[in-house]
Every structure is written in C-alpha cells, then in structure tokens.
C-alpha positions as MATLAB code, in Angstrom:
seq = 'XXXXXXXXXXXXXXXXXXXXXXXXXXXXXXXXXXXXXXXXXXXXXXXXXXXXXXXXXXXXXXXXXXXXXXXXXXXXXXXXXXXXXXXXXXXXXXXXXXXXXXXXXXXXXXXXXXXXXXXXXXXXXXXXXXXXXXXXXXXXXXXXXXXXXXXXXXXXXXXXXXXXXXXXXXXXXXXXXXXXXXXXXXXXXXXXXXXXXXXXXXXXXXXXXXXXXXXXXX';
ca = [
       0.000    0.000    0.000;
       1.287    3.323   -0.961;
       1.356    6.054    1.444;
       0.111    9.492    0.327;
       2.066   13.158    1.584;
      -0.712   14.333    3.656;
      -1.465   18.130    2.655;
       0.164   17.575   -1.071;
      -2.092   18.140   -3.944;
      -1.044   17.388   -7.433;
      -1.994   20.466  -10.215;
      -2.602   19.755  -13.446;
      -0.174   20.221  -16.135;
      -0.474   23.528  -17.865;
       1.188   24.201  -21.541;
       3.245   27.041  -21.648;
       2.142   29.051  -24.206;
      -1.472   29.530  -22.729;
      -3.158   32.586  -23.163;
      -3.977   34.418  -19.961;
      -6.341   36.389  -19.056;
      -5.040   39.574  -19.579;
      -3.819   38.080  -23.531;
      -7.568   37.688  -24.249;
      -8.588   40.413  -23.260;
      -5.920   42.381  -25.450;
      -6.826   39.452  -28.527;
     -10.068   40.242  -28.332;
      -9.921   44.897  -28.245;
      -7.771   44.403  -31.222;
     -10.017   42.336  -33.202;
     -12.829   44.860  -32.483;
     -10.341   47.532  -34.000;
      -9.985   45.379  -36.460;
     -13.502   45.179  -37.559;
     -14.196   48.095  -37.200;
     -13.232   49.824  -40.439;
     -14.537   46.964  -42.722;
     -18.080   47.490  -40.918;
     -17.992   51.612  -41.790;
     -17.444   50.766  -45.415;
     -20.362   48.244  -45.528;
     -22.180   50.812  -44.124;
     -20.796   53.715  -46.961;
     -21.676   51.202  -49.563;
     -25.183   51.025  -48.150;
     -25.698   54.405  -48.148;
     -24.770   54.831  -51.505;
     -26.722   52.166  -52.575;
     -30.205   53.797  -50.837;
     -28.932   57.102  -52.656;
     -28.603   55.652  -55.766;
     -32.302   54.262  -55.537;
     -33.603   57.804  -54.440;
     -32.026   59.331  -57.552;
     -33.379   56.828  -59.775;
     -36.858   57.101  -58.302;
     -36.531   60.949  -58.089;
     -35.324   60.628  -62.259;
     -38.818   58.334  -63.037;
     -41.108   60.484  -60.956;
     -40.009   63.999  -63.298;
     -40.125   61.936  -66.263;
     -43.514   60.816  -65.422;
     -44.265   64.769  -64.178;
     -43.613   66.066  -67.458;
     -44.991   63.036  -69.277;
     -48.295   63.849  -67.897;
     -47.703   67.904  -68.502;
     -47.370   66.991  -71.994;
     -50.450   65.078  -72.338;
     -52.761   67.759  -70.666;
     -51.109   70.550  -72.933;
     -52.001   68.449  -75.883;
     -55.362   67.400  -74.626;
     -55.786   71.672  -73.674;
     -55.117   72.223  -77.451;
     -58.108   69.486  -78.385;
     -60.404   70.821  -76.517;
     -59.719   74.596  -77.932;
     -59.427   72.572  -81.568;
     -62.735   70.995  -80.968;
     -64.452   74.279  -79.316;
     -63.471   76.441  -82.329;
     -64.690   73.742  -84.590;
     -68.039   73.099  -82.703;
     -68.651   76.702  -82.924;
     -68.086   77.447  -86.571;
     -70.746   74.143  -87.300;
     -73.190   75.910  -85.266;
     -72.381   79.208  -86.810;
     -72.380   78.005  -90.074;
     -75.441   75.756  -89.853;
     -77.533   79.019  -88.526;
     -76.295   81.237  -91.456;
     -76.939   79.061  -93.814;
     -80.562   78.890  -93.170;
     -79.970   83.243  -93.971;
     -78.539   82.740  -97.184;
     -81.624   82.837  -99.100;
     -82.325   86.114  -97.272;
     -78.863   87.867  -98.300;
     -79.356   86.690 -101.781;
     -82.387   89.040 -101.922;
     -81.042   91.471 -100.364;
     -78.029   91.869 -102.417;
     -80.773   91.666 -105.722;
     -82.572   94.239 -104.027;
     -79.277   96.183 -103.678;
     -78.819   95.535 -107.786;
     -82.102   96.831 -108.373;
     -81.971  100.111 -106.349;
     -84.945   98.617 -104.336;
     -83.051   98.749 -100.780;
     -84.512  102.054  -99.568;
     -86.262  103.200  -96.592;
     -86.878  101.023  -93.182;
     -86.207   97.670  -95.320;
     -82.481   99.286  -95.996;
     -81.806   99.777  -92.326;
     -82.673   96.080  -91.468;
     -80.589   94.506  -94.113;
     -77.731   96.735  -93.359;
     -78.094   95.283  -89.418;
     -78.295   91.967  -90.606;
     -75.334   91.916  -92.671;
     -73.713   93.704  -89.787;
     -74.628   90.529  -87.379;
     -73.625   87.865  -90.068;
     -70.320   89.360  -90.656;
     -69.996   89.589  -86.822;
     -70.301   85.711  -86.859;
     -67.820   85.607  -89.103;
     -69.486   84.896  -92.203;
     -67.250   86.753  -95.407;
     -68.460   87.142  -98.962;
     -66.423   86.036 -102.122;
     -66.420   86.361 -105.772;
     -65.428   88.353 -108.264;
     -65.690   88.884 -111.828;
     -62.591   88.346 -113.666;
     -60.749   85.488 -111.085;
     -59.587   82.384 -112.652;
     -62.532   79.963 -111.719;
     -61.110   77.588 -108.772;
     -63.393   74.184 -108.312;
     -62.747   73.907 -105.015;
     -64.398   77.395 -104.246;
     -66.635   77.976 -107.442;
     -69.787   76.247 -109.076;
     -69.898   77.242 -112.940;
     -73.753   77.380 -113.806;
     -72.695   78.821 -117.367;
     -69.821   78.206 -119.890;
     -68.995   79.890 -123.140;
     -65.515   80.985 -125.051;
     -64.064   84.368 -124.946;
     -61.123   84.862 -127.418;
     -59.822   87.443 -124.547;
     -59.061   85.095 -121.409;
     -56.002   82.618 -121.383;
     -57.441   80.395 -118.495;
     -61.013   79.233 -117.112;
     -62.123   82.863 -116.046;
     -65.119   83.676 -114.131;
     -67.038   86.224 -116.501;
     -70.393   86.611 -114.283;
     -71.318   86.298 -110.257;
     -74.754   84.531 -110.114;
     -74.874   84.434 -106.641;
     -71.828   85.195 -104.470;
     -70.394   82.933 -102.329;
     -69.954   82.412  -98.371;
     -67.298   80.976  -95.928;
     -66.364   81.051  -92.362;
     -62.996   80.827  -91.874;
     -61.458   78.370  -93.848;
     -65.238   76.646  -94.067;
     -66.843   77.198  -97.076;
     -70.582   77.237  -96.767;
     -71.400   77.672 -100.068;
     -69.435   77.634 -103.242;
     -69.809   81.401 -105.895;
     -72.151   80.409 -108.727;
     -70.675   81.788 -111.606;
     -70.578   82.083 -115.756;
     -66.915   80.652 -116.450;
     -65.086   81.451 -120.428;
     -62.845   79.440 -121.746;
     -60.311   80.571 -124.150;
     -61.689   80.139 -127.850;
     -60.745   77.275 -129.709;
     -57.579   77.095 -131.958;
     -57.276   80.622 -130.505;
     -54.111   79.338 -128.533;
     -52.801   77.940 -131.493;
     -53.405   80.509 -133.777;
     -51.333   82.771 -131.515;
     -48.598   80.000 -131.364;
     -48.578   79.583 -135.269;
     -48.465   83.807 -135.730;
     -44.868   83.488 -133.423;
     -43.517   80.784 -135.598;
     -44.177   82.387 -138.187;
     -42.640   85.666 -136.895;
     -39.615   83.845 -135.906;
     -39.237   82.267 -138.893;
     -39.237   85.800 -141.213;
     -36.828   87.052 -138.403;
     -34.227   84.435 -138.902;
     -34.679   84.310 -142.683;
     -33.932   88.424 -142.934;
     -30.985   87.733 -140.293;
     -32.907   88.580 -137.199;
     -34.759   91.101 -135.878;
     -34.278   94.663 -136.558;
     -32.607   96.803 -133.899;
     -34.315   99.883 -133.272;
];
C-alpha cells in the first residue's frame, strides 16, 4: 500500500504558451479595431446604394411629371381645336338657313330697291352675319377655282387665257377656312384654236426674223 504526503495536492499540467487572461482580453480589443473599419465601409456602400435608388426614383417620378404635362397641354389644345370647330358648325349651320335672305337682299341692292326702313334692317343683318364671321367672295374676272366655285354657265371668250369667271350669279360664303357655299358663276374658256393661232403667228414671226438675219434693232 502506498502512502500518500498528507497536505500535497497534485496540479494539473499547464502548456506554456497559454493565453492568460489579460492576452484575451488584449486578442479580443484588437479584433474589435480590427472590424471596425470593414463594418464603416459596408455601411458607406449602403448608403450609396439607398442614394442611388432615391435618384433613380426621383429621375422616373419627373419623367412621369412632365410626361403627364405633356399630355394635358395636348389634350388643352383638343379641346380649344374641338371648341373652335363646334362653334363654326353651329355658326355656319344658322347662317346658312340666312342665305336665301342675303341673296335678296343683295338683288334688291342691284335693283336700287333697298330704300327706306327695309335698308336699315338689311344693313343690321349683314352687320350681325359678318360679326359671326361669315365673309363674302367672288369676283368677276378670277380664274374659276373648283374647289371654291360652281360654274352654272360656260362659253368661249377669245380674250381670257385660263377658265375665267365672266359673271357672279350668286356670291359665295365661308367662315374661316369653311366654305358654306361655293360662288355660282358664268366661267369662259379661251376660244378654240385661238391658242394655237397665236402659237402659229410666233412661228411664223420667228421664222421671217431668222430668214432676214434677225430682228431689226431699233
């Protein structure tokens, strides 16, 4: 039987290079130092990030802004387009039920028969139409124009070197660039072989000039 030291207690072995206390704590404030700057630049590249998604947003919401200022400056110009054209169909469907009535009044006029009261009340009405922008045109001599004339009459006149309006039957009427109704009108035409005749006389002419050596200066 062995026999044991009393008051001797064995320790266990400990290595040498063991941290101590104080080593950890030391280990562990310079790790924190160490982390410490990564961490801020996670945090810079966050930043940036959110501020990069504000700007973007901040870009869509003005292109949006003046996407929709666009469309209510175009829809502002309809809806003056549409107004103006409303109010020349109403304008010109009212004078055109007064046409009739001008057309007598401007044969009265021809006749010498707009005298007295009856004088005064066509002169206010053609006040009031021309107010509403109703406007008169037609004229004798002006090459006839189909878009603007109706030719009720035709004939030749060796005179004219086009289609020429020769006679206003009844004058015509537009509003704006509306026309309510086309001039009625006598048209000539330049007389037949007319044209040529003319051509054949300058031959002609130039011919004797170049046979007698060319004109004669003056």
């Amino acid at each position: 039987m062995t026999e044991e030291t009393p008051g001797f207690e064995e320790k266990p072995d400990v290595p040498s290079d063991a941290a101590t206390p104080e080593d950890a704590a030391q280990e562990a404030e310079s790790a924190d130092k160490a982390g410490s700057a990564p961490a801020g630049d996670v945090q810079d590249v966050a930043l940036q990030a959110q501020l990069d998604q504000v700007r973007t947003a901040l870009n869509e919401r003005t292109a949006d802004l003046q996407r929709l200022q666009a469309e209510y400056q175009n829809y502002r110009r309809r809806v003056e387009r549409d107004r103006v054209a409303v109010k020349e169909i109403a304008a010109a469907n009212l004078l055109s039920e007064l046409l009739p009535v001008l057309d007598d009044v401007g044969r009265a006029r021809e006749h010498g028969e707009l005298v007295g009261g009856f004088k005064s009340v066509a002169e206010s009405l053609e006040t009031v139409v021309a107010k509403l922008g109703l406007q008169q045109f037609g004229k004798e001599g002006e090459p006839f124009d189909p878009t603007i004339h109706e030719a009720l009459m035709h004939s030749y006149a060796p005179d004219v070197t086009e289609t020429t309006c020769v006679a206003i039957l009844q004058p015509g009427y537009r509003i704006g660039e509306r026309t309510i109704r086309p001039a009625r009108v006598a048209v000539a035409e330049p007389q037949p072989g007319a044209q040529s005749a003319k051509s054949g006389s300058d031959d002609d002419a130039k011919a004797s000039d170049e046979e007698s050596g060319g004109p004669e200066e003056g």
